[in-house]
């Protein structure tokens, strides 16, 4: 692997992160529309998933019994999916000049497996260096919301989905303390990398959150855009 040459092209790599019920998926959609209206070529994708093989791994992670994997196994599965996603989707799209907006990326593993499950940041970082190397988002927007509010939103969303095939609520069923550690993990990541990460208050109406995200992206990334 040759990390610098894996990140060619004029595209930009933007990730949205946050705990359950923060509204990431809605915001990915709105942000993509806003950037397209500015004439940019935009691709949206998600993790775990975003490529056929990675979506198969996703099914192992988001459904089933809460304790079905050890923290390490779960981390390996997320990174296996991530490498597929990079090779099949993210890197080719960036090389073609697209702006890739990704709903979750590696910070989710640090927050959920590193902090939430207690695997620790060092273990996640070691795996990250091996699997992902120097590839990193140009900008990461962390949607922050109090755990109770986020879980309540996620719960309402799940009840709207009743009857839909395949329940994807394995992480939502983890206990409150787990989700508090995840939130703390995201905030710690942001504090350590302020040049890459911006924390956005997601406990507001979606249109206000969307306006702030668009402002952040334009301010940070469009100066030298194609
Ligand atoms: P989603 O609900 O945002 O689609 O994500 C599915 C779940 O996967 C979510 O509850 C968080 C979890 N997750 C991790 O635990 N680690 C990771 O690295 C990623 C990408 C997601």
JSON list of C-alpha atoms and ligand atoms in Angstrom, two decimals:
[
{"chain": "A", "resi": 1, "resn": "UNK", "atom": "CA", "xyz": [0.00, 0.00, 0.00]},
{"chain": "A", "resi": 2, "resn": "UNK", "atom": "CA", "xyz": [1.21, 3.47, -0.85]},
{"chain": "A", "resi": 3, "resn": "UNK", "atom": "CA", "xyz": [-0.93, 5.81, 1.27]},
{"chain": "A", "resi": 4, "resn": "UNK", "atom": "CA", "xyz": [-0.37, 9.19, -0.41]},
{"chain": "A", "resi": 5, "resn": "UNK", "atom": "CA", "xyz": [-1.14, 7.88, -3.90]},
{"chain": "A", "resi": 6, "resn": "UNK", "atom": "CA", "xyz": [-4.38, 6.34, -2.59]},
{"chain": "A", "resi": 7, "resn": "UNK", "atom": "CA", "xyz": [-5.83, 9.82, -2.23]},
{"chain": "A", "resi": 8, "resn": "UNK", "atom": "CA", "xyz": [-5.53, 11.33, -5.71]},
{"chain": "A", "resi": 9, "resn": "UNK", "atom": "CA", "xyz": [-7.97, 13.47, -7.67]},
{"chain": "A", "resi": 10, "resn": "UNK", "atom": "CA", "xyz": [-9.72, 16.73, -6.90]},
{"chain": "A", "resi": 11, "resn": "UNK", "atom": "CA", "xyz": [-12.57, 15.25, -4.92]},
{"chain": "A", "resi": 12, "resn": "UNK", "atom": "CA", "xyz": [-13.31, 15.94, -1.27]},
{"chain": "A", "resi": 13, "resn": "UNK", "atom": "CA", "xyz": [-14.07, 13.41, 1.43]},
{"chain": "A", "resi": 14, "resn": "UNK", "atom": "CA", "xyz": [-16.63, 14.57, 4.00]},
{"chain": "A", "resi": 15, "resn": "UNK", "atom": "CA", "xyz": [-17.85, 12.37, 6.84]},
{"chain": "A", "resi": 16, "resn": "UNK", "atom": "CA", "xyz": [-20.84, 12.85, 9.13]},
{"chain": "A", "resi": 17, "resn": "UNK", "atom": "CA", "xyz": [-20.61, 11.24, 12.53]},
{"chain": "A", "resi": 18, "resn": "UNK", "atom": "CA", "xyz": [-22.65, 11.05, 15.72]},
{"chain": "A", "resi": 19, "resn": "UNK", "atom": "CA", "xyz": [-24.60, 8.84, 18.07]},
{"chain": "A", "resi": 20, "resn": "UNK", "atom": "CA", "xyz": [-28.01, 7.27, 17.53]},
{"chain": "A", "resi": 21, "resn": "UNK", "atom": "CA", "xyz": [-30.83, 9.56, 16.41]},
{"chain": "A", "resi": 22, "resn": "UNK", "atom": "CA", "xyz": [-28.57, 12.52, 15.58]},
{"chain": "A", "resi": 23, "resn": "UNK", "atom": "CA", "xyz": [-30.16, 12.85, 12.12]},
{"chain": "A", "resi": 24, "resn": "UNK", "atom": "CA", "xyz": [-27.08, 12.07, 10.02]},
{"chain": "A", "resi": 25, "resn": "UNK", "atom": "CA", "xyz": [-28.88, 10.35, 7.17]},
{"chain": "A", "resi": 26, "resn": "UNK", "atom": "CA", "xyz": [-31.28, 13.26, 6.68]},
{"chain": "A", "resi": 27, "resn": "UNK", "atom": "CA", "xyz": [-28.39, 15.72, 6.80]},
{"chain": "A", "resi": 28, "resn": "UNK", "atom": "CA", "xyz": [-26.29, 13.73, 4.31]},
{"chain": "A", "resi": 29, "resn": "UNK", "atom": "CA", "xyz": [-29.17, 13.95, 1.87]},
{"chain": "A", "resi": 30, "resn": "UNK", "atom": "CA", "xyz": [-29.74, 17.69, 2.39]},
{"chain": "A", "resi": 31, "resn": "UNK", "atom": "CA", "xyz": [-26.02, 18.53, 2.19]},
{"chain": "A", "resi": 32, "resn": "UNK", "atom": "CA", "xyz": [-25.61, 16.53, -1.01]},
{"chain": "A", "resi": 33, "resn": "UNK", "atom": "CA", "xyz": [-28.49, 18.48, -2.59]},
{"chain": "A", "resi": 34, "resn": "UNK", "atom": "CA", "xyz": [-26.98, 21.80, -1.54]},
{"chain": "A", "resi": 35, "resn": "UNK", "atom": "CA", "xyz": [-23.55, 20.96, -3.00]},
{"chain": "A", "resi": 36, "resn": "UNK", "atom": "CA", "xyz": [-25.08, 19.62, -6.23]},
{"chain": "A", "resi": 37, "resn": "UNK", "atom": "CA", "xyz": [-26.93, 22.89, -6.67]},
{"chain": "A", "resi": 38, "resn": "UNK", "atom": "CA", "xyz": [-23.50, 24.53, -6.62]},
{"chain": "A", "resi": 39, "resn": "UNK", "atom": "CA", "xyz": [-22.51, 22.40, -9.59]},
{"chain": "A", "resi": 40, "resn": "UNK", "atom": "CA", "xyz": [-20.39, 19.88, -7.71]},
{"chain": "A", "resi": 41, "resn": "UNK", "atom": "CA", "xyz": [-20.38, 16.18, -8.48]},
{"chain": "A", "resi": 42, "resn": "UNK", "atom": "CA", "xyz": [-21.51, 14.52, -5.23]},
{"chain": "A", "resi": 43, "resn": "UNK", "atom": "CA", "xyz": [-21.73, 10.89, -4.18]},
{"chain": "A", "resi": 44, "resn": "UNK", "atom": "CA", "xyz": [-23.38, 9.83, -0.92]},
{"chain": "A", "resi": 45, "resn": "UNK", "atom": "CA", "xyz": [-22.53, 6.61, 0.83]},
{"chain": "A", "resi": 46, "resn": "UNK", "atom": "CA", "xyz": [-22.61, 5.03, 4.28]},
{"chain": "A", "resi": 47, "resn": "UNK", "atom": "CA", "xyz": [-20.87, 2.76, 6.76]},
{"chain": "A", "resi": 48, "resn": "UNK", "atom": "CA", "xyz": [-21.05, 0.01, 7.61]},
{"chain": "A", "resi": 49, "resn": "UNK", "atom": "CA", "xyz": [-21.82, -0.68, 3.95]},
{"chain": "A", "resi": 50, "resn": "UNK", "atom": "CA", "xyz": [-21.52, 1.45, 0.83]},
{"chain": "A", "resi": 51, "resn": "UNK", "atom": "CA", "xyz": [-20.34, -1.39, -1.43]},
{"chain": "A", "resi": 52, "resn": "UNK", "atom": "CA", "xyz": [-21.93, -4.79, -2.14]},
{"chain": "A", "resi": 53, "resn": "UNK", "atom": "CA", "xyz": [-19.60, -6.90, 0.03]},
{"chain": "A", "resi": 54, "resn": "UNK", "atom": "CA", "xyz": [-19.57, -4.27, 2.76]},
{"chain": "A", "resi": 55, "resn": "UNK", "atom": "CA", "xyz": [-23.38, -4.27, 2.85]},
{"chain": "A", "resi": 56, "resn": "UNK", "atom": "CA", "xyz": [-23.24, -8.03, 3.47]},
{"chain": "A", "resi": 57, "resn": "UNK", "atom": "CA", "xyz": [-20.97, -7.41, 6.45]},
{"chain": "A", "resi": 58, "resn": "UNK", "atom": "CA", "xyz": [-23.35, -4.64, 7.62]},
{"chain": "A", "resi": 59, "resn": "UNK", "atom": "CA", "xyz": [-26.12, -7.21, 8.03]},
{"chain": "A", "resi": 60, "resn": "UNK", "atom": "CA", "xyz": [-23.91, -9.10, 10.51]},
{"chain": "A", "resi": 61, "resn": "UNK", "atom": "CA", "xyz": [-23.36, -5.96, 12.57]},
{"chain": "A", "resi": 62, "resn": "UNK", "atom": "CA", "xyz": [-26.65, -4.10, 12.76]},
{"chain": "A", "resi": 63, "resn": "UNK", "atom": "CA", "xyz": [-29.01, -6.98, 13.53]},
{"chain": "A", "resi": 64, "resn": "UNK", "atom": "CA", "xyz": [-29.25, -9.88, 15.94]},
{"chain": "A", "resi": 65, "resn": "UNK", "atom": "CA", "xyz": [-28.35, -10.31, 19.59]},
{"chain": "A", "resi": 66, "resn": "UNK", "atom": "CA", "xyz": [-26.65, -7.39, 21.31]},
{"chain": "A", "resi": 67, "resn": "UNK", "atom": "CA", "xyz": [-23.73, -9.48, 22.56]},
{"chain": "A", "resi": 68, "resn": "UNK", "atom": "CA", "xyz": [-23.23, -11.61, 19.46]},
{"chain": "A", "resi": 69, "resn": "UNK", "atom": "CA", "xyz": [-19.64, -10.35, 18.86]},
{"chain": "A", "resi": 70, "resn": "UNK", "atom": "CA", "xyz": [-16.70, -9.64, 21.12]},
{"chain": "A", "resi": 71, "resn": "UNK", "atom": "CA", "xyz": [-15.48, -6.04, 20.92]},
{"chain": "A", "resi": 72, "resn": "UNK", "atom": "CA", "xyz": [-12.46, -7.13, 18.87]},
{"chain": "A", "resi": 73, "resn": "UNK", "atom": "CA", "xyz": [-14.45, -9.25, 16.42]},
{"chain": "A", "resi": 74, "resn": "UNK", "atom": "CA", "xyz": [-16.91, -6.41, 15.93]},
{"chain": "A", "resi": 75, "resn": "UNK", "atom": "CA", "xyz": [-14.05, -4.01, 15.26]},
{"chain": "A", "resi": 76, "resn": "UNK", "atom": "CA", "xyz": [-12.51, -6.37, 12.70]},
{"chain": "A", "resi": 77, "resn": "UNK", "atom": "CA", "xyz": [-15.86, -6.67, 10.93]},
{"chain": "A", "resi": 78, "resn": "UNK", "atom": "CA", "xyz": [-16.22, -2.89, 10.73]},
{"chain": "A", "resi": 79, "resn": "UNK", "atom": "CA", "xyz": [-12.71, -2.59, 9.31]},
{"chain": "A", "resi": 80, "resn": "UNK", "atom": "CA", "xyz": [-13.25, -5.41, 6.83]},
{"chain": "A", "resi": 81, "resn": "UNK", "atom": "CA", "xyz": [-16.35, -3.60, 5.58]},
{"chain": "A", "resi": 82, "resn": "UNK", "atom": "CA", "xyz": [-14.43, -0.30, 5.52]},
{"chain": "A", "resi": 83, "resn": "UNK", "atom": "CA", "xyz": [-11.62, -1.63, 3.34]},
{"chain": "A", "resi": 84, "resn": "UNK", "atom": "CA", "xyz": [-14.16, -2.99, 0.83]},
{"chain": "A", "resi": 85, "resn": "UNK", "atom": "CA", "xyz": [-15.93, 0.36, 0.89]},
{"chain": "A", "resi": 86, "resn": "UNK", "atom": "CA", "xyz": [-12.70, 2.26, 0.29]},
{"chain": "A", "resi": 87, "resn": "UNK", "atom": "CA", "xyz": [-11.62, 0.05, -2.60]},
{"chain": "A", "resi": 88, "resn": "UNK", "atom": "CA", "xyz": [-14.99, -0.29, -4.32]},
{"chain": "A", "resi": 89, "resn": "UNK", "atom": "CA", "xyz": [-16.52, 3.13, -3.73]},
{"chain": "A", "resi": 90, "resn": "UNK", "atom": "CA", "xyz": [-14.68, 5.88, -1.88]},
{"chain": "A", "resi": 91, "resn": "UNK", "atom": "CA", "xyz": [-11.26, 5.85, -3.55]},
{"chain": "A", "resi": 92, "resn": "UNK", "atom": "CA", "xyz": [-12.55, 5.46, -7.14]},
{"chain": "A", "resi": 93, "resn": "UNK", "atom": "CA", "xyz": [-15.07, 8.27, -6.61]},
{"chain": "A", "resi": 94, "resn": "UNK", "atom": "CA", "xyz": [-12.47, 10.62, -5.12]},
{"chain": "A", "resi": 95, "resn": "UNK", "atom": "CA", "xyz": [-10.11, 9.79, -7.98]},
{"chain": "A", "resi": 96, "resn": "UNK", "atom": "CA", "xyz": [-12.86, 10.72, -10.43]},
{"chain": "A", "resi": 97, "resn": "UNK", "atom": "CA", "xyz": [-13.17, 14.12, -8.75]},
{"chain": "A", "resi": 98, "resn": "UNK", "atom": "CA", "xyz": [-16.41, 13.56, -6.83]},
{"chain": "A", "resi": 99, "resn": "UNK", "atom": "CA", "xyz": [-17.24, 14.99, -3.45]},
{"chain": "A", "resi": 100, "resn": "UNK", "atom": "CA", "xyz": [-17.93, 11.92, -1.32]},
{"chain": "A", "resi": 101, "resn": "UNK", "atom": "CA", "xyz": [-20.25, 12.43, 1.64]},
{"chain": "A", "resi": 102, "resn": "UNK", "atom": "CA", "xyz": [-20.14, 9.45, 3.93]},
{"chain": "A", "resi": 103, "resn": "UNK", "atom": "CA", "xyz": [-22.66, 8.66, 6.68]},
{"chain": "A", "resi": 104, "resn": "UNK", "atom": "CA", "xyz": [-20.16, 7.41, 9.34]},
{"chain": "A", "resi": 105, "resn": "UNK", "atom": "CA", "xyz": [-16.54, 6.37, 8.87]},
{"chain": "A", "resi": 106, "resn": "UNK", "atom": "CA", "xyz": [-13.62, 5.40, 11.12]},
{"chain": "A", "resi": 107, "resn": "UNK", "atom": "CA", "xyz": [-14.48, 7.81, 13.96]},
{"chain": "A", "resi": 108, "resn": "UNK", "atom": "CA", "xyz": [-17.54, 5.62, 14.57]},
{"chain": "A", "resi": 109, "resn": "UNK", "atom": "CA", "xyz": [-15.27, 2.67, 15.30]},
{"chain": "A", "resi": 110, "resn": "UNK", "atom": "CA", "xyz": [-13.20, 4.74, 17.72]},
{"chain": "A", "resi": 111, "resn": "UNK", "atom": "CA", "xyz": [-16.37, 5.98, 19.44]},
{"chain": "A", "resi": 112, "resn": "UNK", "atom": "CA", "xyz": [-18.48, 2.80, 19.44]},
{"chain": "A", "resi": 113, "resn": "UNK", "atom": "CA", "xyz": [-15.91, 0.03, 19.75]},
{"chain": "A", "resi": 114, "resn": "UNK", "atom": "CA", "xyz": [-12.99, 1.98, 21.26]},
{"chain": "A", "resi": 115, "resn": "UNK", "atom": "CA", "xyz": [-14.97, 3.97, 23.83]},
{"chain": "A", "resi": 116, "resn": "UNK", "atom": "CA", "xyz": [-18.39, 2.30, 23.90]},
{"chain": "A", "resi": 117, "resn": "UNK", "atom": "CA", "xyz": [-17.21, -1.30, 24.16]},
{"chain": "A", "resi": 118, "resn": "UNK", "atom": "CA", "xyz": [-14.00, -0.30, 25.94]},
{"chain": "A", "resi": 119, "resn": "UNK", "atom": "CA", "xyz": [-11.56, -1.75, 23.41]},
{"chain": "A", "resi": 120, "resn": "UNK", "atom": "CA", "xyz": [-9.53, 1.44, 23.71]},
{"chain": "A", "resi": 121, "resn": "UNK", "atom": "CA", "xyz": [-8.23, 3.96, 21.21]},
{"chain": "A", "resi": 122, "resn": "UNK", "atom": "CA", "xyz": [-4.81, 2.35, 20.83]},
{"chain": "A", "resi": 123, "resn": "UNK", "atom": "CA", "xyz": [-6.18, -0.96, 19.58]},
{"chain": "A", "resi": 124, "resn": "UNK", "atom": "CA", "xyz": [-8.47, 0.78, 17.09]},
{"chain": "A", "resi": 125, "resn": "UNK", "atom": "CA", "xyz": [-5.63, 3.04, 15.96]},
{"chain": "A", "resi": 126, "resn": "UNK", "atom": "CA", "xyz": [-3.33, 0.07, 15.32]},
{"chain": "A", "resi": 127, "resn": "UNK", "atom": "CA", "xyz": [-5.93, -1.61, 13.14]},
{"chain": "A", "resi": 128, "resn": "UNK", "atom": "CA", "xyz": [-6.74, 1.67, 11.45]},
{"chain": "A", "resi": 129, "resn": "UNK", "atom": "CA", "xyz": [-3.10, 2.23, 10.49]},
{"chain": "A", "resi": 130, "resn": "UNK", "atom": "CA", "xyz": [-2.93, -1.22, 8.94]},
{"chain": "A", "resi": 131, "resn": "UNK", "atom": "CA", "xyz": [-6.26, -1.16, 7.07]},
{"chain": "A", "resi": 132, "resn": "UNK", "atom": "CA", "xyz": [-6.80, 2.50, 6.20]},
{"chain": "A", "resi": 133, "resn": "UNK", "atom": "CA", "xyz": [-3.31, 4.00, 6.44]},
{"chain": "A", "resi": 134, "resn": "UNK", "atom": "CA", "xyz": [-3.07, 7.69, 5.66]},
{"chain": "A", "resi": 135, "resn": "UNK", "atom": "CA", "xyz": [-6.49, 8.10, 4.03]},
{"chain": "A", "resi": 136, "resn": "UNK", "atom": "CA", "xyz": [-8.53, 10.54, 6.07]},
{"chain": "A", "resi": 137, "resn": "UNK", "atom": "CA", "xyz": [-11.54, 12.75, 5.63]},
{"chain": "A", "resi": 138, "resn": "UNK", "atom": "CA", "xyz": [-10.99, 16.36, 4.57]},
{"chain": "A", "resi": 139, "resn": "UNK", "atom": "CA", "xyz": [-13.76, 17.35, 6.97]},
{"chain": "A", "resi": 140, "resn": "UNK", "atom": "CA", "xyz": [-15.73, 15.53, 9.65]},
{"chain": "A", "resi": 141, "resn": "UNK", "atom": "CA", "xyz": [-18.99, 16.96, 10.95]},
{"chain": "A", "resi": 142, "resn": "UNK", "atom": "CA", "xyz": [-19.94, 15.48, 14.31]},
{"chain": "A", "resi": 143, "resn": "UNK", "atom": "CA", "xyz": [-23.65, 15.79, 15.05]},
{"chain": "A", "resi": 144, "resn": "UNK", "atom": "CA", "xyz": [-23.97, 15.98, 18.80]},
{"chain": "A", "resi": 145, "resn": "UNK", "atom": "CA", "xyz": [-27.17, 15.27, 20.68]},
{"chain": "A", "resi": 146, "resn": "UNK", "atom": "CA", "xyz": [-27.92, 14.29, 24.31]},
{"chain": "A", "resi": 147, "resn": "UNK", "atom": "CA", "xyz": [-28.18, 10.51, 24.55]},
{"chain": "A", "resi": 148, "resn": "UNK", "atom": "CA", "xyz": [-31.71, 10.46, 25.87]},
{"chain": "A", "resi": 149, "resn": "UNK", "atom": "CA", "xyz": [-33.01, 12.68, 23.07]},
{"chain": "A", "resi": 150, "resn": "UNK", "atom": "CA", "xyz": [-31.12, 10.73, 20.39]},
{"chain": "A", "resi": 151, "resn": "UNK", "atom": "CA", "xyz": [-32.38, 7.37, 21.59]},
{"chain": "A", "resi": 152, "resn": "UNK", "atom": "CA", "xyz": [-35.96, 8.71, 21.78]},
{"chain": "A", "resi": 153, "resn": "UNK", "atom": "CA", "xyz": [-35.68, 9.92, 18.17]},
{"chain": "A", "resi": 154, "resn": "UNK", "atom": "CA", "xyz": [-34.21, 6.58, 17.06]},
{"chain": "A", "resi": 155, "resn": "UNK", "atom": "CA", "xyz": [-37.03, 4.78, 18.83]},
{"chain": "A", "resi": 156, "resn": "UNK", "atom": "CA", "xyz": [-39.68, 6.89, 17.05]},
{"chain": "A", "resi": 157, "resn": "UNK", "atom": "CA", "xyz": [-37.95, 6.19, 13.72]},
{"chain": "A", "resi": 158, "resn": "UNK", "atom": "CA", "xyz": [-37.95, 2.45, 14.49]},
{"chain": "A", "resi": 159, "resn": "UNK", "atom": "CA", "xyz": [-41.67, 2.44, 15.24]},
{"chain": "A", "resi": 160, "resn": "UNK", "atom": "CA", "xyz": [-42.28, 4.17, 11.88]},
{"chain": "A", "resi": 161, "resn": "UNK", "atom": "CA", "xyz": [-40.39, 1.30, 10.25]},
{"chain": "A", "resi": 162, "resn": "UNK", "atom": "CA", "xyz": [-42.42, -1.50, 11.87]},
{"chain": "A", "resi": 163, "resn": "UNK", "atom": "CA", "xyz": [-43.13, -4.14, 9.27]},
{"chain": "A", "resi": 164, "resn": "UNK", "atom": "CA", "xyz": [-40.08, -3.25, 7.16]},
{"chain": "A", "resi": 165, "resn": "UNK", "atom": "CA", "xyz": [-37.82, -6.21, 6.45]},
{"chain": "A", "resi": 166, "resn": "UNK", "atom": "CA", "xyz": [-34.85, -6.72, 8.75]},
{"chain": "A", "resi": 167, "resn": "UNK", "atom": "CA", "xyz": [-34.49, -4.75, 11.95]},
{"chain": "A", "resi": 168, "resn": "UNK", "atom": "CA", "xyz": [-31.28, -2.67, 12.20]},
{"chain": "A", "resi": 169, "resn": "UNK", "atom": "CA", "xyz": [-31.51, -1.78, 15.86]},
{"chain": "A", "resi": 170, "resn": "UNK", "atom": "CA", "xyz": [-28.74, -3.85, 17.45]},
{"chain": "A", "resi": 171, "resn": "UNK", "atom": "CA", "xyz": [-26.77, -0.80, 18.62]},
{"chain": "A", "resi": 172, "resn": "UNK", "atom": "CA", "xyz": [-29.89, 1.07, 19.69]},
{"chain": "A", "resi": 173, "resn": "UNK", "atom": "CA", "xyz": [-30.59, -1.82, 22.08]},
{"chain": "A", "resi": 174, "resn": "UNK", "atom": "CA", "xyz": [-27.26, -1.32, 23.88]},
{"chain": "A", "resi": 175, "resn": "UNK", "atom": "CA", "xyz": [-27.57, 0.29, 27.28]},
{"chain": "A", "resi": 176, "resn": "UNK", "atom": "CA", "xyz": [-27.63, 3.98, 28.07]},
{"chain": "A", "resi": 177, "resn": "UNK", "atom": "CA", "xyz": [-24.12, 3.95, 29.62]},
{"chain": "A", "resi": 178, "resn": "UNK", "atom": "CA", "xyz": [-22.74, 2.56, 26.35]},
{"chain": "A", "resi": 179, "resn": "UNK", "atom": "CA", "xyz": [-24.27, 5.44, 24.41]},
{"chain": "A", "resi": 180, "resn": "UNK", "atom": "CA", "xyz": [-22.91, 7.98, 26.92]},
{"chain": "A", "resi": 181, "resn": "UNK", "atom": "CA", "xyz": [-19.41, 6.58, 26.34]},
{"chain": "A", "resi": 182, "resn": "UNK", "atom": "CA", "xyz": [-19.94, 6.81, 22.56]},
{"chain": "A", "resi": 183, "resn": "UNK", "atom": "CA", "xyz": [-20.96, 10.47, 22.84]},
{"chain": "A", "resi": 184, "resn": "UNK", "atom": "CA", "xyz": [-17.96, 11.21, 25.04]},
{"chain": "A", "resi": 185, "resn": "UNK", "atom": "CA", "xyz": [-15.77, 9.39, 22.48]},
{"chain": "A", "resi": 186, "resn": "UNK", "atom": "CA", "xyz": [-16.92, 11.57, 19.59]},
{"chain": "A", "resi": 187, "resn": "UNK", "atom": "CA", "xyz": [-16.34, 14.74, 21.61]},
{"chain": "A", "resi": 188, "resn": "UNK", "atom": "CA", "xyz": [-12.85, 13.54, 22.58]},
{"chain": "A", "resi": 189, "resn": "UNK", "atom": "CA", "xyz": [-12.01, 12.82, 18.92]},
{"chain": "A", "resi": 190, "resn": "UNK", "atom": "CA", "xyz": [-13.17, 16.34, 17.97]},
{"chain": "A", "resi": 191, "resn": "UNK", "atom": "CA", "xyz": [-11.12, 17.91, 20.72]},
{"chain": "A", "resi": 192, "resn": "UNK", "atom": "CA", "xyz": [-8.00, 16.07, 19.55]},
{"chain": "A", "resi": 193, "resn": "UNK", "atom": "CA", "xyz": [-8.39, 16.98, 15.86]},
{"chain": "A", "resi": 194, "resn": "UNK", "atom": "CA", "xyz": [-9.97, 20.44, 15.62]},
{"chain": "A", "resi": 195, "resn": "UNK", "atom": "CA", "xyz": [-8.53, 21.03, 12.14]},
{"chain": "A", "resi": 196, "resn": "UNK", "atom": "CA", "xyz": [-10.54, 18.09, 10.77]},
{"chain": "A", "resi": 197, "resn": "UNK", "atom": "CA", "xyz": [-13.61, 17.89, 13.04]},
{"chain": "A", "resi": 198, "resn": "UNK", "atom": "CA", "xyz": [-16.44, 20.31, 13.75]},
{"chain": "A", "resi": 199, "resn": "UNK", "atom": "CA", "xyz": [-19.04, 19.54, 16.42]},
{"chain": "A", "resi": 200, "resn": "UNK", "atom": "CA", "xyz": [-22.53, 20.69, 15.47]},
{"chain": "A", "resi": 201, "resn": "UNK", "atom": "CA", "xyz": [-25.46, 20.88, 17.89]},
{"chain": "A", "resi": 202, "resn": "UNK", "atom": "CA", "xyz": [-27.98, 18.43, 16.39]},
{"chain": "A", "resi": 203, "resn": "UNK", "atom": "CA", "xyz": [-30.63, 19.01, 19.03]},
{"chain": "A", "resi": 204, "resn": "UNK", "atom": "CA", "xyz": [-32.33, 21.62, 16.83]},
{"chain": "A", "resi": 205, "resn": "UNK", "atom": "CA", "xyz": [-34.76, 21.59, 13.90]},
{"chain": "A", "resi": 206, "resn": "UNK", "atom": "CA", "xyz": [-33.20, 19.81, 10.87]},
{"chain": "A", "resi": 207, "resn": "UNK", "atom": "CA", "xyz": [-33.24, 22.92, 8.66]},
{"chain": "A", "resi": 208, "resn": "UNK", "atom": "CA", "xyz": [-31.11, 24.85, 11.17]},
{"chain": "A", "resi": 209, "resn": "UNK", "atom": "CA", "xyz": [-28.66, 22.00, 11.46]},
{"chain": "A", "resi": 210, "resn": "UNK", "atom": "CA", "xyz": [-28.54, 21.76, 7.65]},
{"chain": "A", "resi": 211, "resn": "UNK", "atom": "CA", "xyz": [-27.78, 25.47, 7.29]},
{"chain": "A", "resi": 212, "resn": "UNK", "atom": "CA", "xyz": [-24.89, 25.21, 9.73]},
{"chain": "A", "resi": 213, "resn": "UNK", "atom": "CA", "xyz": [-23.45, 22.11, 8.03]},
{"chain": "A", "resi": 214, "resn": "UNK", "atom": "CA", "xyz": [-23.55, 23.82, 4.64]},
{"chain": "A", "resi": 215, "resn": "UNK", "atom": "CA", "xyz": [-21.81, 26.89, 6.09]},
{"chain": "A", "resi": 216, "resn": "UNK", "atom": "CA", "xyz": [-19.09, 24.71, 7.61]},
{"chain": "A", "resi": 217, "resn": "UNK", "atom": "CA", "xyz": [-18.46, 22.85, 4.36]},
{"chain": "A", "resi": 218, "resn": "UNK", "atom": "CA", "xyz": [-18.33, 26.00, 2.25]},
{"chain": "A", "resi": 219, "resn": "UNK", "atom": "CA", "xyz": [-16.04, 27.76, 4.70]},
{"chain": "A", "resi": 220, "resn": "UNK", "atom": "CA", "xyz": [-13.61, 24.88, 5.05]},
{"chain": "A", "resi": 221, "resn": "UNK", "atom": "CA", "xyz": [-13.59, 23.24, 1.65]},
{"chain": "A", "resi": 222, "resn": "UNK", "atom": "CA", "xyz": [-14.56, 25.48, -1.23]},
{"chain": "A", "resi": 223, "resn": "UNK", "atom": "CA", "xyz": [-11.65, 27.89, -1.30]},
{"chain": "A", "resi": 224, "resn": "UNK", "atom": "CA", "xyz": [-9.71, 25.76, -3.77]},
{"chain": "A", "resi": 225, "resn": "UNK", "atom": "CA", "xyz": [-12.60, 23.69, -5.15]},
{"chain": "A", "resi": 226, "resn": "UNK", "atom": "CA", "xyz": [-12.51, 22.76, -8.85]},
{"chain": "B", "resi": 1, "resn": "LIG", "atom": "P1", "xyz": [-26.39, 3.67, 11.11]},
{"chain": "B", "resi": 1, "resn": "LIG", "atom": "O1", "xyz": [-27.53, 3.41, 12.04]},
{"chain": "B", "resi": 1, "resn": "LIG", "atom": "O2", "xyz": [-25.84, 5.04, 11.21]},
{"chain": "B", "resi": 1, "resn": "LIG", "atom": "O3", "xyz": [-26.64, 3.22, 9.71]},
{"chain": "B", "resi": 1, "resn": "LIG", "atom": "O4", "xyz": [-25.15, 2.75, 11.64]},
{"chain": "B", "resi": 1, "resn": "LIG", "atom": "C1", "xyz": [-25.33, 1.45, 12.01]},
{"chain": "B", "resi": 1, "resn": "LIG", "atom": "C2", "xyz": [-24.76, 1.21, 13.36]},
{"chain": "B", "resi": 1, "resn": "LIG", "atom": "O5", "xyz": [-23.39, 0.80, 13.26]},
{"chain": "B", "resi": 1, "resn": "LIG", "atom": "C3", "xyz": [-24.80, 2.38, 14.33]},
{"chain": "B", "resi": 1, "resn": "LIG", "atom": "O6", "xyz": [-25.58, 2.02, 15.42]},
{"chain": "B", "resi": 1, "resn": "LIG", "atom": "C4", "xyz": [-23.37, 2.59, 14.74]},
{"chain": "B", "resi": 1, "resn": "LIG", "atom": "C5", "xyz": [-22.67, 1.32, 14.36]},
{"chain": "B", "resi": 1, "resn": "LIG", "atom": "N1", "xyz": [-21.27, 1.47, 13.95]},
{"chain": "B", "resi": 1, "resn": "LIG", "atom": "C6", "xyz": [-20.26, 1.06, 14.82]},
{"chain": "B", "resi": 1, "resn": "LIG", "atom": "O7", "xyz": [-20.55, 0.61, 15.92]},
{"chain": "B", "resi": 1, "resn": "LIG", "atom": "N2", "xyz": [-18.97, 1.15, 14.41]},
{"chain": "B", "resi": 1, "resn": "LIG", "atom": "C7", "xyz": [-18.61, 1.63, 13.17]},
{"chain": "B", "resi": 1, "resn": "LIG", "atom": "O8", "xyz": [-17.43, 1.69, 12.84]},
{"chain": "B", "resi": 1, "resn": "LIG", "atom": "C8", "xyz": [-19.69, 2.06, 12.27]},
{"chain": "B", "resi": 1, "resn": "LIG", "atom": "C9", "xyz": [-19.34, 2.59, 10.92]},
{"chain": "B", "resi": 1, "resn": "LIG", "atom": "C10", "xyz": [-20.97, 1.96, 12.72]}
]
